[in-house]
PDB file of C-alpha atoms and ligand atoms in Angstrom:
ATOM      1  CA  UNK A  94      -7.503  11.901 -10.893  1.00  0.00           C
ATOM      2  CA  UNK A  95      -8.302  14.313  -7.846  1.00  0.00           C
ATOM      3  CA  UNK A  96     -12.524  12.929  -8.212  1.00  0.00           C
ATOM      4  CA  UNK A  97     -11.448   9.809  -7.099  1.00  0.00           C
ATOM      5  CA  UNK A  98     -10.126  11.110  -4.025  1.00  0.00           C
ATOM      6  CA  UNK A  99     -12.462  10.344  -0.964  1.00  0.00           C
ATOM      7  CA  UNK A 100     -10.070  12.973   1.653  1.00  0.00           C
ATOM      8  CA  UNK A 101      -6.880  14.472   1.630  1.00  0.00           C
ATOM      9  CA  UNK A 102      -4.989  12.409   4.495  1.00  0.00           C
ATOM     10  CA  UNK A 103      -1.558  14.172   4.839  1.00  0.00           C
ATOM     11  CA  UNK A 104      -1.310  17.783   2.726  1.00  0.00           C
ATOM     12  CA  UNK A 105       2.048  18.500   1.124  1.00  0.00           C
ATOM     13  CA  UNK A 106       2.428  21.400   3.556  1.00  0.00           C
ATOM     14  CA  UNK A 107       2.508  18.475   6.047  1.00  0.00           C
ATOM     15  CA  UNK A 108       4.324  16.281   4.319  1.00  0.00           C
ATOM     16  CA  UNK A 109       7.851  18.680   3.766  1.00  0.00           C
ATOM     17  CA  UNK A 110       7.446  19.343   7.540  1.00  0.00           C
ATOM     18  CA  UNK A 111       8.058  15.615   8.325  1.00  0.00           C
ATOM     19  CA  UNK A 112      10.226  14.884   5.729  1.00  0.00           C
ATOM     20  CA  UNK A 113      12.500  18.204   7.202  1.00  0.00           C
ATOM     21  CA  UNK A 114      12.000  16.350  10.590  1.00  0.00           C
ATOM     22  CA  UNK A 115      13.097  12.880   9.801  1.00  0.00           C
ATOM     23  CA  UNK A 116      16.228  14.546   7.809  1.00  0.00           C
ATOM     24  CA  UNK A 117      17.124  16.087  10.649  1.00  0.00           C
ATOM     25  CA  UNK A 118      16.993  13.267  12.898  1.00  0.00           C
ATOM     26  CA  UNK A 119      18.882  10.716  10.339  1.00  0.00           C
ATOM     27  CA  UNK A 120      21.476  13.262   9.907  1.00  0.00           C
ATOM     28  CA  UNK A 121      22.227  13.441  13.230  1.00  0.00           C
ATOM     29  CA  UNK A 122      22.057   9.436  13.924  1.00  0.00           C
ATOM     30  CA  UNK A 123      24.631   8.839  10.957  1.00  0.00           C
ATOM     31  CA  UNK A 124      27.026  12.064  11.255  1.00  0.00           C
ATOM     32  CA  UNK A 125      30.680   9.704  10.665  1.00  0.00           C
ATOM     33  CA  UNK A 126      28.984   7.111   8.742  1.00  0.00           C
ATOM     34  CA  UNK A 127      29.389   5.608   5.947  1.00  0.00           C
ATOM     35  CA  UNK A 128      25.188   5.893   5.064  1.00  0.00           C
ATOM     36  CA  UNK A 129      23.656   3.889   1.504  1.00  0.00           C
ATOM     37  CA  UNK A 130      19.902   5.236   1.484  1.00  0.00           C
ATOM     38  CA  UNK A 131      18.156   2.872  -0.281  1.00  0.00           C
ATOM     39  CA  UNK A 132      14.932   3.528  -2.317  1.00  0.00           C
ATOM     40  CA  UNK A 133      12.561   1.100  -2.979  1.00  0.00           C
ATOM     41  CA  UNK A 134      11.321   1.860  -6.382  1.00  0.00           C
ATOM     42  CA  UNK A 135       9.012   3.165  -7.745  1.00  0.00           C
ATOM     43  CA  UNK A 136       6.287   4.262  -4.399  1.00  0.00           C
ATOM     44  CA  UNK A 137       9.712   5.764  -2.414  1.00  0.00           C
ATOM     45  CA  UNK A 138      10.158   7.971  -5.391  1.00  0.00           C
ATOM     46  CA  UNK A 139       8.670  11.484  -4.457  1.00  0.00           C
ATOM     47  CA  UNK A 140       9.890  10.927  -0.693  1.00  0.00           C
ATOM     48  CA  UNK A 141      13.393   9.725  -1.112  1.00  0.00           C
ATOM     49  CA  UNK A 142      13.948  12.631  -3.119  1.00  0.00           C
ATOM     50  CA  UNK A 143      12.792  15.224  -0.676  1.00  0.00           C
ATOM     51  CA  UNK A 144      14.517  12.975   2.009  1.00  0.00           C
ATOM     52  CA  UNK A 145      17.921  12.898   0.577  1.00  0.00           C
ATOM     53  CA  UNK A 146      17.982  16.921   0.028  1.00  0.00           C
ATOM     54  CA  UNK A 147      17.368  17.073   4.067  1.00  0.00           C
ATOM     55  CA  UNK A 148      20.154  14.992   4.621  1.00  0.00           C
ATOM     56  CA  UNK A 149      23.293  17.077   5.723  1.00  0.00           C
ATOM     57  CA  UNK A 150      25.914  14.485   5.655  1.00  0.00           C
ATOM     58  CA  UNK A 151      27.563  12.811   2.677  1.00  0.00           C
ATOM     59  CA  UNK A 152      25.397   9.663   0.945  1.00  0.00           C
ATOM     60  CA  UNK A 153      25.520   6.957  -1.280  1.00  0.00           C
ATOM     61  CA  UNK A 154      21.918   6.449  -3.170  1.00  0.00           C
ATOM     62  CA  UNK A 155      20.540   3.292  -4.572  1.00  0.00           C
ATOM     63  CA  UNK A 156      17.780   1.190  -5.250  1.00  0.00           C
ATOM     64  CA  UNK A 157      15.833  -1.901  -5.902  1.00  0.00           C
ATOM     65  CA  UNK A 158      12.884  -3.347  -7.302  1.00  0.00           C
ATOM     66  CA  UNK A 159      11.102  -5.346  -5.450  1.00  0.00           C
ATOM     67  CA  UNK A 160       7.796  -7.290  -6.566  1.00  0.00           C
ATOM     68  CA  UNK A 161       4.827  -9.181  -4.653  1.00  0.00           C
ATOM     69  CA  UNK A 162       2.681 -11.449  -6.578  1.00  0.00           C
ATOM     70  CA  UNK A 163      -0.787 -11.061  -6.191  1.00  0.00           C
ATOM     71  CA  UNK A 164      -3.695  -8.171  -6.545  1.00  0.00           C
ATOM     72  CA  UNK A 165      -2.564  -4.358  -6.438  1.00  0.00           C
ATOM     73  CA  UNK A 166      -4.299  -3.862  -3.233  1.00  0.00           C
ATOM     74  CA  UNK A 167      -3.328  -6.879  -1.585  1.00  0.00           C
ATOM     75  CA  UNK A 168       0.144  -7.622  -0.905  1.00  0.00           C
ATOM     76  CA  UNK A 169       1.008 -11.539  -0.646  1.00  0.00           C
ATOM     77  CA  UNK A 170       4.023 -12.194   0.541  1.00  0.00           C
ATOM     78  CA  UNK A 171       5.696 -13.827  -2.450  1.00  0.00           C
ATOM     79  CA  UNK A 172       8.773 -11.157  -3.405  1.00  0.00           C
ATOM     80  CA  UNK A 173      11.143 -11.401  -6.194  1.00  0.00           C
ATOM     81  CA  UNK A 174      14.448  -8.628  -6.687  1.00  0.00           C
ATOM     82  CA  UNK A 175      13.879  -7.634  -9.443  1.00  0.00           C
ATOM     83  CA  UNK A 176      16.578  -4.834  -9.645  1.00  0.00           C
ATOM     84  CA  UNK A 177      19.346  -5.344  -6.996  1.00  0.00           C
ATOM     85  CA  UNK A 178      21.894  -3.271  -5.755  1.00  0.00           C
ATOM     86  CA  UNK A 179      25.392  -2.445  -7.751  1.00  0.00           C
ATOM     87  CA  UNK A 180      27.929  -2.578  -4.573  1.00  0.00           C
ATOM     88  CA  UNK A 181      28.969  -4.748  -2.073  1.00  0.00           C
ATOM     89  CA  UNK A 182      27.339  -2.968   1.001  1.00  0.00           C
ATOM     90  CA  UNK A 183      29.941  -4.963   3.685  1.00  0.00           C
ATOM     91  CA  UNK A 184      31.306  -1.085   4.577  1.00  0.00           C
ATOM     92  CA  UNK A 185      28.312   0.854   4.560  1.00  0.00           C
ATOM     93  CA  UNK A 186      25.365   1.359   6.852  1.00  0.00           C
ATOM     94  CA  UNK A 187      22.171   0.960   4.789  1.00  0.00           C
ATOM     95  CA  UNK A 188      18.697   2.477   5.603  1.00  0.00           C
ATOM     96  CA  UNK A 189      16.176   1.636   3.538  1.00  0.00           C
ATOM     97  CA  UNK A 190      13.381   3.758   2.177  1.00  0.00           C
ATOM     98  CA  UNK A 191       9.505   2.722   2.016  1.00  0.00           C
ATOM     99  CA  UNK A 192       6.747   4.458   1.106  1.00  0.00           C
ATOM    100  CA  UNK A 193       4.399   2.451   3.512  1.00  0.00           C
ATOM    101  CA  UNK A 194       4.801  -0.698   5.573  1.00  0.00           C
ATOM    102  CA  UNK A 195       1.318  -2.548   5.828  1.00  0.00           C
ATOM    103  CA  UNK A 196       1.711  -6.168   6.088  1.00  0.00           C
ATOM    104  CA  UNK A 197       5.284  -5.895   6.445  1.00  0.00           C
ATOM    105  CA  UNK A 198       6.275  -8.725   4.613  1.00  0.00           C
ATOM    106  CA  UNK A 199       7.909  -7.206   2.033  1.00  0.00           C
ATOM    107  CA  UNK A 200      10.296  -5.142   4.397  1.00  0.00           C
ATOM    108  CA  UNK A 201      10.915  -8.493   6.455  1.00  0.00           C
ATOM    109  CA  UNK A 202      12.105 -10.385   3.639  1.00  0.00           C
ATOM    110  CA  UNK A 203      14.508  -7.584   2.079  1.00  0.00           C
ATOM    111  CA  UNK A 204      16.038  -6.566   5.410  1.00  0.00           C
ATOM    112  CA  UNK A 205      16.788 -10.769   6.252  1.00  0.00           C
ATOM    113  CA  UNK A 206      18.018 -10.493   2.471  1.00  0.00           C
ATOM    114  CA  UNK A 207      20.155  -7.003   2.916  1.00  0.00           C
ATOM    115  CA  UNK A 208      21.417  -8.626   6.665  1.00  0.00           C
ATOM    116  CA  UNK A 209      22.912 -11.913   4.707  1.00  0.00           C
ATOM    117  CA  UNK A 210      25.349  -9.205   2.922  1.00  0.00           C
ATOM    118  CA  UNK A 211      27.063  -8.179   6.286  1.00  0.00           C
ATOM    119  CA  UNK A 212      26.626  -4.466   6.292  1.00  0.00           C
ATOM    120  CA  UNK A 213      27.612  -2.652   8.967  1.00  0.00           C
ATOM    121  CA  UNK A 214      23.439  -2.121   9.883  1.00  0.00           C
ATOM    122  CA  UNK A 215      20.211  -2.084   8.363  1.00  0.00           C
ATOM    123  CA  UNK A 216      17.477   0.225   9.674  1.00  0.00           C
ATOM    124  CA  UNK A 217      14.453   1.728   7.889  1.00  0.00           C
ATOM    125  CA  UNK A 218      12.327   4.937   7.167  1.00  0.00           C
ATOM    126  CA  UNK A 219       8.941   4.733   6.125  1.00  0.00           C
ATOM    127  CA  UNK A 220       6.771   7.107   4.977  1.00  0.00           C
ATOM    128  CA  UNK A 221       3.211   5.844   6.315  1.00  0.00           C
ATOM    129  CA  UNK A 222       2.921   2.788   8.850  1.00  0.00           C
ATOM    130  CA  UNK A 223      -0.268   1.218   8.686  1.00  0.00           C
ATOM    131  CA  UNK A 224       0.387  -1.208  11.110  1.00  0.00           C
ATOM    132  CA  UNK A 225      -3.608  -3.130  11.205  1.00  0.00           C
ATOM    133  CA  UNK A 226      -2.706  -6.037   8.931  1.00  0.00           C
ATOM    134  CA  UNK A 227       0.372  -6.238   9.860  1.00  0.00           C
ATOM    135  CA  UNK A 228       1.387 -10.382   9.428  1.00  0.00           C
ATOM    136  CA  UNK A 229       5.237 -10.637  10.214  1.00  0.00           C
ATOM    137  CA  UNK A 230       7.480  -8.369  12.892  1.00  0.00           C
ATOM    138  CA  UNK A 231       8.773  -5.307  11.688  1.00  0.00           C
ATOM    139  CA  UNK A 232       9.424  -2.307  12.973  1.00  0.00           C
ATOM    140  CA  UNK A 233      10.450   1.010  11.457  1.00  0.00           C
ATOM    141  CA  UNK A 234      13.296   2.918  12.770  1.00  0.00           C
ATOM    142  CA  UNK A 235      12.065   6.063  11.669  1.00  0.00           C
ATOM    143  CA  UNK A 236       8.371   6.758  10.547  1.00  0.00           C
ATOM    144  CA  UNK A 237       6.385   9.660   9.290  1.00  0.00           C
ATOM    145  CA  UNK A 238       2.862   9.066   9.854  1.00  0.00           C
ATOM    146  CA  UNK A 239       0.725   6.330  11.072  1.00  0.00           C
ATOM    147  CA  UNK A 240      -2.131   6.010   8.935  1.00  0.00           C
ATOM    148  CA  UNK A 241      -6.090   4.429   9.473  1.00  0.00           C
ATOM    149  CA  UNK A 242      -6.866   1.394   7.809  1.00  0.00           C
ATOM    150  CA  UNK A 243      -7.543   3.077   4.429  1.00  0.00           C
ATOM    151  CA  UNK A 244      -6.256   2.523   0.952  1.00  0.00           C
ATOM    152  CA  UNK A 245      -3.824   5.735   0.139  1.00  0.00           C
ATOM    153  CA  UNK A 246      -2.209   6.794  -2.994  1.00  0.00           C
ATOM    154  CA  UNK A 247      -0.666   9.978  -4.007  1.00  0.00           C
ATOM    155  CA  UNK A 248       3.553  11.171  -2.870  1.00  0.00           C
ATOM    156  CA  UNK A 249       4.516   7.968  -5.063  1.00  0.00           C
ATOM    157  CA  UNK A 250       2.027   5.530  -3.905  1.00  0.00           C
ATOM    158  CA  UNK A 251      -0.189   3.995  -6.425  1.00  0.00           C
ATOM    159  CA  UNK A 252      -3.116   1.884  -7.029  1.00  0.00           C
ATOM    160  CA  UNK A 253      -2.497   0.113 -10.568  1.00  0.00           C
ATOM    161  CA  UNK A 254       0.111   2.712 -10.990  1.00  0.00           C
ATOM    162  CA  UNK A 255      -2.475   5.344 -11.036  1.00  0.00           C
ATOM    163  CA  UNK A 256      -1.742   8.614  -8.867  1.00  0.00           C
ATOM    164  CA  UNK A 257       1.381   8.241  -8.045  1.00  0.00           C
ATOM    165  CA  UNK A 258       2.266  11.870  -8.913  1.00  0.00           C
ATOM    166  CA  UNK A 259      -0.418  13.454  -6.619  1.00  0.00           C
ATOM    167  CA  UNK A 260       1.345  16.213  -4.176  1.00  0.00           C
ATOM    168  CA  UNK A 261      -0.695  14.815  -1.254  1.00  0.00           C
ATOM    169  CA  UNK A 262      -1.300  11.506   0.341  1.00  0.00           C
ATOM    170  CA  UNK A 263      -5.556  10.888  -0.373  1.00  0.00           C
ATOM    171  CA  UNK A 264      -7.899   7.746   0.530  1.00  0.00           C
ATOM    172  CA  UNK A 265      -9.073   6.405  -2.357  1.00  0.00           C
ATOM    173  CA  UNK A 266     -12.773   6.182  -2.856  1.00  0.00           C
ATOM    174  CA  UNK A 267     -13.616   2.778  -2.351  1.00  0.00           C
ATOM    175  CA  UNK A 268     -15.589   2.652  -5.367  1.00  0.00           C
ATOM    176  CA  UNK A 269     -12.500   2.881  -7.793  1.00  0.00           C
ATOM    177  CA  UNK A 270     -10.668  -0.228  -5.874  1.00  0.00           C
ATOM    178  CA  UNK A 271     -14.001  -2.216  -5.146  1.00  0.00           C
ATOM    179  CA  UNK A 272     -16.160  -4.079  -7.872  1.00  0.00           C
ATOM    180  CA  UNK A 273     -13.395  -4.547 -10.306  1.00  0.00           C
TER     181      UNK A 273
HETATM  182  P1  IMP B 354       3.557  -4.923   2.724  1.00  0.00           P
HETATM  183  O1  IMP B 354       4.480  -5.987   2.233  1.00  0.00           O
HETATM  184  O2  IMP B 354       2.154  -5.445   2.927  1.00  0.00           O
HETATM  185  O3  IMP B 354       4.055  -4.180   3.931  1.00  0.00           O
HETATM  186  O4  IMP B 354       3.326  -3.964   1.527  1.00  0.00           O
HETATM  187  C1  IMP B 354       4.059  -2.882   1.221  1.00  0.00           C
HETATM  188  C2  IMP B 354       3.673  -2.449  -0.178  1.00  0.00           C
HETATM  189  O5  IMP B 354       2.265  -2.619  -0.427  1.00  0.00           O
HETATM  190  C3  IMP B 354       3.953  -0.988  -0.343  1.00  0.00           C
HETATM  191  O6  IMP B 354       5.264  -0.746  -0.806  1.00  0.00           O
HETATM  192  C4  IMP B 354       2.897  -0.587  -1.340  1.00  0.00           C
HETATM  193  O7  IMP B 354       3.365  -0.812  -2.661  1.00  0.00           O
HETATM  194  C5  IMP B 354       1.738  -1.521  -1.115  1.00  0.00           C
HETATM  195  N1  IMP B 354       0.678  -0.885  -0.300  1.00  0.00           N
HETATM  196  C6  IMP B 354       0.246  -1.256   0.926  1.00  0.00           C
HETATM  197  N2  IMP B 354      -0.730  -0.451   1.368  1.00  0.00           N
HETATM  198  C7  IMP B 354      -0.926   0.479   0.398  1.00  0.00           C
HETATM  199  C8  IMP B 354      -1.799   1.612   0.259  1.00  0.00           C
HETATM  200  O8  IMP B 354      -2.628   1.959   1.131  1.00  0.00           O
HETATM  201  N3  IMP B 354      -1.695   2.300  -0.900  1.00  0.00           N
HETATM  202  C9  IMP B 354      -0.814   1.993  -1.896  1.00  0.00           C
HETATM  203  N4  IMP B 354       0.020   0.950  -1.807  1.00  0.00           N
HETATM  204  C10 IMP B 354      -0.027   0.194  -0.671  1.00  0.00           C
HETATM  205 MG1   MG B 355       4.346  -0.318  -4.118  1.00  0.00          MG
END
């Protein structure tokens, strides 16, 4: 697993110090509300996890499944629920969890989706923002670390659901994604 690594991008070290920092900062923004965090499984895994233990203010947790047709390193803007929430959200504020927005189609069409449920609001967190491809407007409400143009994996993010359990976000060697 770790050979096909080209460079460590973001070391776990790192990665608890921003996770600490965005809990911080979405405890304080929803201190009185009524907050659903909702993970988008499976890449949000490893983050929402550490997230949610740096939140100091009473949750809900849920999550969906969300699926893009097309190539595992392309995304194509076709998505499907495939898992959708179990609660009427029309009292709650939800934030959503990502582990990466890239093309941001996938984000656009679930927040339009969430908004057509009338919750109170609908912001996001993500992980990594890779905003170079980027094909529809959206915009995080709270990010950890914008990222070069690379293909990453590791912290719950996968390439043919391959390394997601890797402590650190890597580049993956191009060789591995390329030729296939
Ligand atoms: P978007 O719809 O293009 O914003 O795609 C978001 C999804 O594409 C993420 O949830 C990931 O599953 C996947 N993705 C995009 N870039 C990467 C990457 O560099 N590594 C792993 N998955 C990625
Ligand atoms: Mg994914």
């Amino acid at each position: 697993m770790e050979r096909d690594i080209e460079s460590v991008l973001v070391t776990k070290e790192k990665l608890q110090e921003c996770v600490a920092e965005l809990g911080t900062r979405i405890t304080q923004d929803y201190t009185g509300k009524k907050l659903l965090v909702l993970g988008i499984l499976k890449g949000s895994v490893p983050f929402m996890s550490d997230l949610i233990r740096k939140i100091k203010i009473p949750i809900f947790y849920d999550f969906m499944v969300v699926s893009s047709y097309g190539f595992s390193a392309e995304s194509s803007g076709v998505v499907r629920i495939l898992k959708d929430l179990e609660r009427n959200v029309e009292d709650v504020h939800i934030l959503i969890v990502e582990d990466i927005i890239d093309t941001g189609l996938t984000l656009k069409y679930l927040k339009g989706n969430l908004l057509t449920r009338n919750p109170l609001s609908v912001k996001i967190v993500t992980l990594l923002d890779k905003p170079y491809r980027r094909k529809t407007e959206v915009t995080p409400d709270y990010k950890g670390f914008l990222i070069p143009d690379e293909f990453v994996v590791g912290y719950g993010l996968d390439y043919n659901e391959h390394y997601r359990n890797l402590p650190y976000i890597g580049i993956l060697k191009r060789e591995v994604y390329e030729n296939r």
